[in-house]
Amino acid sequence: MRAFTFEKAASPAQAVAAAARTPGARFIAGGTNLLDLMKLEIETPTHLIDVNGLGFDKVESSADGGLRIGALVRNTDLAAHERVRRDYGVLARALLAGASAQLRNKATTAGNLLQRTRCPYFYDTNQACNKRQPGSGCAALGGFSRGHAVLGASEACIATHPSDMAVALRVLDADVETLRPDGSRRTIPIADFHRLPGDTPQTETALQPGELITSVRLPAPVEGRHVYRKVRDRASYAFALVSVAAIVRRDGSGRVALGGVAPKPWRVDAAERELPRGARAAAAALLAGARPTGQNAFKLTLVERTLDAALTDART
């Protein structure tokens, strides 16, 4: 791990000001992903700004009947929150499917959204990776690609986004609220928060330098049965090969988003129009334009089967 300086921010304004004046600064809360990357010298911040004391650790009802989740709310606390369990069950289920209990106790809402890919070539500093070193190439393209993206990838990167929580937030139409170094605030729809790799896979989110996530806002609850299904290689501490977040109404209509198949949570309007016709029709729309490798083409079938299982769960 490389040397760095450290400070505890006393206010949100102080935190973003420190980030703006210090090139290479990073915010840190739970640190469950950032610290691992620092140990491997994949992330090399020159300065860490501890934001744990900023008070963004509450879950509060909003005037429109929705919910505002502080950026520092721990995953365990969010999954156990009474309103989340009652009104946003897909989110509670997705959180409980992620990582391990120990990590959920530390991981924060904002950190979960910002976690970086678990592509093995990203983690191996001897391998080419455009996310880690722009312009170096993508070793995954000609390497072991079983867990990689079949949708939304590019010639520069075929990594997937690892978050379970983000898939649930996508199906719930969440917004990400932020504070910028100039003191202005903005709201980023979750659909626009994570970026596809294109030619710049190192730019993973819509955040600007020094911009701090303050909260995630959920709209009023969506009617229907909330389901989260995750297929992985082992039952705990494993990332999704395919996951499905779905909200299904009695008439078969609803919403659906996929994880484990793209560089961001994957949701397609056309697929939701096909939901009443069943998993096969909806999966075909979700997978339109898919470009699997020889090693991960099984994900196409797995998407349909996992979606069918999720729809069956919703009907029972």
Coordinates of C-alpha atoms in Angstrom, one line a residue:
M1 CA 0.0 0.0 0.0
R2 CA 1.3 3.4 -0.9
A3 CA 1.6 6.2 1.6
F4 CA -1.4 8.6 1.9
T5 CA -2.6 11.4 4.2
F6 CA -5.9 11.3 6.1
E7 CA -8.5 13.6 7.5
K8 CA -11.9 13.3 9.1
A9 CA -14.4 15.7 7.6
A10 CA -16.5 17.6 10.0
S11 CA -19.2 18.7 7.5
P12 CA -20.3 17.8 3.9
A13 CA -18.9 21.2 2.7
Q14 CA -15.6 20.5 4.3
A15 CA -15.5 17.0 2.7
V16 CA -16.1 18.2 -0.8
A17 CA -13.7 21.2 -0.4
A18 CA -10.9 18.8 0.7
A19 CA -11.6 16.6 -2.3
A20 CA -11.4 19.6 -4.6
R21 CA -8.2 21.0 -3.3
T22 CA -6.3 17.7 -3.1
P23 CA -5.6 15.9 -6.4
G24 CA -6.0 12.1 -6.0
A25 CA -8.2 12.4 -2.9
R26 CA -10.9 9.8 -2.2
F27 CA -13.8 9.6 0.2
I28 CA -13.8 6.6 2.6
A29 CA -16.6 5.2 4.8
G30 CA -16.8 1.4 5.2
G31 CA -13.8 0.9 3.0
T32 CA -14.8 -2.7 2.2
N33 CA -13.7 -2.4 -1.5
L34 CA -11.4 0.6 -1.5
L35 CA -9.0 -0.7 1.1
D36 CA -8.6 -4.0 -0.7
L37 CA -7.8 -2.1 -3.9
M38 CA -5.3 0.1 -2.1
K39 CA -3.5 -3.0 -0.8
L40 CA -3.1 -4.2 -4.3
E41 CA -2.1 -0.7 -5.5
I42 CA -4.9 -0.7 -8.0
E43 CA -6.3 2.3 -6.2
T44 CA -3.6 4.7 -5.1
P45 CA -5.2 7.8 -3.5
T46 CA -2.9 10.4 -2.1
H47 CA -5.4 11.5 0.5
L48 CA -8.4 9.9 2.2
I49 CA -11.3 11.9 3.6
D50 CA -13.3 10.0 6.2
V51 CA -17.0 10.9 5.8
N52 CA -18.4 8.7 8.6
G53 CA -19.2 11.6 10.8
L54 CA -21.4 13.5 8.4
G55 CA -24.7 12.2 9.6
F56 CA -25.8 10.5 6.4
D57 CA -26.8 7.4 8.4
K58 CA -30.6 7.7 8.5
V59 CA -33.5 6.2 6.6
E60 CA -36.4 8.7 6.5
S61 CA -39.8 8.9 4.9
S62 CA -40.2 11.6 2.2
A63 CA -43.2 13.8 1.6
D64 CA -44.1 12.0 -1.6
G65 CA -44.5 8.7 0.3
G66 CA -41.1 7.5 -0.7
L67 CA -37.9 6.9 1.3
R68 CA -34.6 8.8 1.5
I69 CA -31.6 6.5 2.4
G70 CA -28.5 8.2 3.7
A71 CA -25.3 7.5 1.9
L72 CA -23.7 6.1 5.1
V73 CA -26.5 3.7 6.0
R74 CA -25.0 0.2 6.4
N75 CA -26.3 -2.6 4.2
T76 CA -27.3 -4.7 7.2
D77 CA -29.3 -1.8 8.7
L78 CA -31.0 -1.0 5.4
A79 CA -32.0 -4.6 4.8
A80 CA -33.5 -4.8 8.3
H81 CA -35.4 -1.5 8.1
E82 CA -39.1 -1.9 8.7
R83 CA -40.2 0.2 5.7
V84 CA -37.7 -1.3 3.3
R85 CA -38.8 -4.8 4.3
R86 CA -42.5 -3.9 3.9
D87 CA -42.6 -1.6 0.9
Y88 CA -39.3 -2.3 -1.0
G89 CA -38.8 -6.0 -0.5
V90 CA -36.8 -6.4 -3.7
L91 CA -34.1 -4.1 -2.1
A92 CA -34.0 -6.0 1.2
R93 CA -33.7 -9.3 -0.6
A94 CA -30.9 -8.0 -2.9
L95 CA -28.9 -6.6 0.0
L96 CA -29.2 -9.9 1.9
A97 CA -27.9 -11.7 -1.2
G98 CA -24.8 -9.6 -1.3
A99 CA -21.4 -10.4 0.2
S100 CA -21.3 -11.8 3.7
A101 CA -22.8 -10.7 7.0
Q102 CA -19.5 -9.2 8.2
L103 CA -19.2 -7.1 5.0
R104 CA -22.8 -6.0 5.1
N105 CA -22.2 -4.7 8.6
K106 CA -19.5 -2.3 7.3
A107 CA -20.6 -1.6 3.7
T108 CA -22.5 1.6 3.0
T109 CA -25.2 2.6 0.6
A110 CA -22.9 4.9 -1.4
G111 CA -20.0 2.5 -1.3
N112 CA -22.1 -0.3 -2.6
L113 CA -23.0 1.8 -5.6
L114 CA -19.4 2.7 -6.2
Q115 CA -17.8 -0.7 -5.8
R116 CA -15.6 -1.6 -8.7
T117 CA -15.7 -4.7 -10.9
R118 CA -14.5 -8.1 -9.7
C119 CA -13.0 -9.0 -13.1
P120 CA -9.9 -11.1 -12.3
Y121 CA -7.9 -9.2 -14.9
F122 CA -8.7 -5.9 -13.2
Y123 CA -7.3 -7.3 -9.9
D124 CA -4.2 -8.8 -11.5
T125 CA -1.8 -5.9 -12.1
N126 CA 0.3 -8.1 -14.4
Q127 CA -2.6 -8.2 -16.9
A128 CA -3.8 -5.6 -19.4
C129 CA -6.9 -3.8 -18.2
N130 CA -8.3 -0.6 -19.6
K131 CA -10.2 0.1 -16.4
R132 CA -7.0 0.0 -14.3
Q133 CA -4.6 1.4 -17.0
P134 CA -6.4 3.1 -19.9
G135 CA -5.0 2.2 -23.2
S136 CA -3.3 -1.0 -22.1
G137 CA -6.0 -3.4 -23.6
C138 CA -8.5 -5.9 -22.2
A139 CA -7.0 -9.3 -21.3
A140 CA -10.5 -10.7 -20.6
L141 CA -11.3 -10.4 -24.3
G142 CA -9.0 -13.3 -25.1
G143 CA -8.9 -14.9 -21.7
F144 CA -11.2 -16.5 -19.2
S145 CA -14.5 -14.8 -19.6
R146 CA -17.1 -17.0 -18.0
G147 CA -18.3 -14.4 -15.5
H148 CA -18.1 -11.4 -17.9
A149 CA -20.7 -9.2 -19.7
V150 CA -22.9 -10.4 -22.5
L151 CA -24.7 -7.0 -22.8
G152 CA -23.4 -3.4 -22.9
A153 CA -19.8 -4.2 -23.2
S154 CA -17.3 -2.8 -25.8
E155 CA -14.0 -3.7 -27.4
A156 CA -12.3 -1.9 -24.5
C157 CA -14.0 -3.7 -21.6
I158 CA -16.3 -6.7 -21.0
A159 CA -16.4 -6.5 -17.1
T160 CA -19.7 -6.6 -15.2
H161 CA -20.8 -4.4 -12.3
P162 CA -20.9 -6.5 -9.1
S163 CA -23.6 -4.8 -7.0
D164 CA -26.8 -6.6 -6.1
M165 CA -28.3 -3.5 -4.4
A166 CA -27.9 -1.4 -7.6
V167 CA -30.0 -3.9 -9.6
A168 CA -32.8 -3.5 -7.1
L169 CA -32.5 0.3 -7.1
R170 CA -32.7 0.2 -10.9
V171 CA -36.0 -1.6 -10.8
L172 CA -37.3 0.8 -8.2
D173 CA -36.3 3.9 -10.2
A174 CA -34.2 5.3 -7.5
D175 CA -32.3 8.7 -7.7
V176 CA -28.8 9.4 -6.4
E177 CA -28.5 12.7 -4.6
T178 CA -25.1 14.4 -4.4
L179 CA -23.2 17.5 -3.3
R180 CA -20.6 19.1 -5.6
P181 CA -17.4 21.0 -4.6
D182 CA -19.0 24.3 -5.6
G183 CA -21.8 23.7 -3.1
S184 CA -24.5 22.9 -5.6
R185 CA -26.6 19.7 -5.3
R186 CA -27.9 17.5 -8.0
T187 CA -30.0 14.4 -8.5
I188 CA -28.9 11.6 -10.8
P189 CA -31.4 9.0 -11.9
I190 CA -30.0 5.5 -11.1
A191 CA -30.5 4.7 -14.8
D192 CA -27.9 7.3 -15.7
F193 CA -25.6 6.8 -12.7
H194 CA -23.5 3.9 -14.0
R195 CA -21.9 4.3 -17.4
L196 CA -21.3 1.8 -20.2
P197 CA -17.6 1.4 -21.0
G198 CA -17.4 2.5 -24.6
D199 CA -13.9 3.8 -25.2
T200 CA -13.4 5.0 -21.6
P201 CA -14.1 2.1 -19.2
Q202 CA -12.1 3.8 -16.5
T203 CA -15.0 6.3 -16.1
E204 CA -17.6 4.2 -14.4
T205 CA -20.2 6.6 -13.0
A206 CA -21.7 10.0 -13.8
L207 CA -20.0 11.6 -10.7
Q208 CA -17.7 14.5 -11.2
P209 CA -14.4 14.9 -9.5
G210 CA -15.0 15.6 -5.8
E211 CA -18.7 15.0 -5.9
L212 CA -20.1 13.3 -2.8
I213 CA -23.1 11.0 -2.7
T214 CA -25.3 12.2 0.2
S215 CA -28.4 9.9 -0.2
V216 CA -30.4 7.7 -2.4
R217 CA -34.1 8.5 -2.9
L218 CA -36.8 5.9 -3.6
P219 CA -40.2 7.0 -5.0
A220 CA -43.4 5.8 -3.5
P221 CA -43.7 2.0 -3.3
V222 CA -44.5 0.1 -6.5
E223 CA -47.5 -2.2 -6.4
G224 CA -46.7 -5.9 -7.0
R225 CA -44.8 -8.9 -5.6
H226 CA -41.1 -8.1 -5.1
V227 CA -38.6 -10.8 -6.0
Y228 CA -34.8 -11.0 -6.2
R229 CA -33.2 -14.2 -7.6
K230 CA -29.4 -14.6 -7.7
V231 CA -27.5 -17.4 -9.4
R232 CA -23.9 -17.8 -8.3
D233 CA -21.2 -20.4 -8.0
R234 CA -21.6 -20.7 -4.2
A235 CA -24.2 -19.7 -1.7
S236 CA -22.3 -17.0 0.1
Y237 CA -19.6 -14.3 -0.7
A238 CA -20.0 -14.8 -4.4
F239 CA -21.0 -12.4 -7.2
A240 CA -23.9 -13.1 -9.5
L241 CA -23.5 -14.9 -12.7
V242 CA -27.1 -13.8 -13.4
S243 CA -29.5 -12.0 -11.1
V244 CA -33.1 -10.8 -11.6
A245 CA -34.9 -8.1 -9.7
A246 CA -38.6 -8.1 -10.5
I247 CA -41.8 -6.5 -9.3
V248 CA -44.8 -8.3 -10.7
R249 CA -48.4 -7.4 -10.5
R250 CA -51.3 -9.8 -10.5
D251 CA -52.0 -9.3 -14.2
G252 CA -48.4 -10.3 -15.0
S253 CA -47.2 -6.8 -15.8
G254 CA -44.4 -5.2 -13.9
R255 CA -40.7 -4.4 -13.9
V256 CA -37.5 -6.3 -14.3
A257 CA -33.8 -5.6 -14.2
L258 CA -30.8 -7.9 -14.6
G259 CA -27.4 -8.1 -12.8
G260 CA -24.3 -10.1 -13.6
V261 CA -24.7 -9.6 -17.3
A262 CA -23.6 -6.0 -18.0
P263 CA -21.4 -3.2 -16.8
K264 CA -24.4 -1.7 -15.1
P265 CA -27.8 -2.9 -14.0
W266 CA -29.7 -3.9 -17.1
R267 CA -33.3 -2.8 -17.7
V268 CA -35.2 -2.6 -21.0
D269 CA -38.6 -1.0 -21.5
A270 CA -39.5 -3.5 -24.3
A271 CA -38.9 -6.4 -22.0
E272 CA -41.4 -5.1 -19.4
R273 CA -44.0 -4.8 -22.1
E274 CA -43.4 -8.5 -22.8
L275 CA -43.6 -9.7 -19.2
P276 CA -47.3 -10.7 -19.3
R277 CA -46.4 -13.1 -22.1
G278 CA -43.9 -14.8 -19.9
A279 CA -40.2 -15.3 -19.3
R280 CA -39.2 -16.3 -22.8
A281 CA -40.6 -13.2 -24.5
A282 CA -39.3 -10.9 -21.8
A283 CA -35.8 -12.5 -21.8
A284 CA -35.6 -12.2 -25.6
A285 CA -36.2 -8.5 -25.3
L286 CA -33.7 -8.1 -22.4
L287 CA -31.1 -10.0 -24.4
A288 CA -31.5 -8.2 -27.7
G289 CA -28.1 -7.3 -29.0
A290 CA -26.3 -9.6 -26.6
R291 CA -22.7 -10.4 -27.6
P292 CA -21.5 -13.4 -25.5
T293 CA -18.1 -15.0 -25.6
G294 CA -17.6 -18.7 -26.2
Q295 CA -17.3 -19.1 -22.4
N296 CA -20.3 -17.2 -21.2
A297 CA -23.0 -17.9 -23.8
F298 CA -24.7 -20.0 -21.1
K299 CA -25.8 -16.8 -19.5
L300 CA -28.4 -16.3 -22.2
T301 CA -30.2 -19.5 -21.2
L302 CA -29.6 -18.7 -17.6
V303 CA -31.3 -15.3 -17.9
E304 CA -34.5 -16.9 -19.2
R305 CA -34.5 -19.7 -16.6
T306 CA -33.8 -17.3 -13.7
L307 CA -36.4 -14.9 -14.9
D308 CA -38.9 -17.7 -15.2
A309 CA -38.1 -18.7 -11.6
A310 CA -38.5 -15.2 -10.4
L311 CA -41.9 -14.9 -12.2
T312 CA -43.0 -18.2 -10.6
D313 CA -42.0 -16.9 -7.2
A314 CA -44.1 -13.8 -7.8
R315 CA -47.1 -15.9 -8.6
T316 CA -46.9 -18.0 -5.5

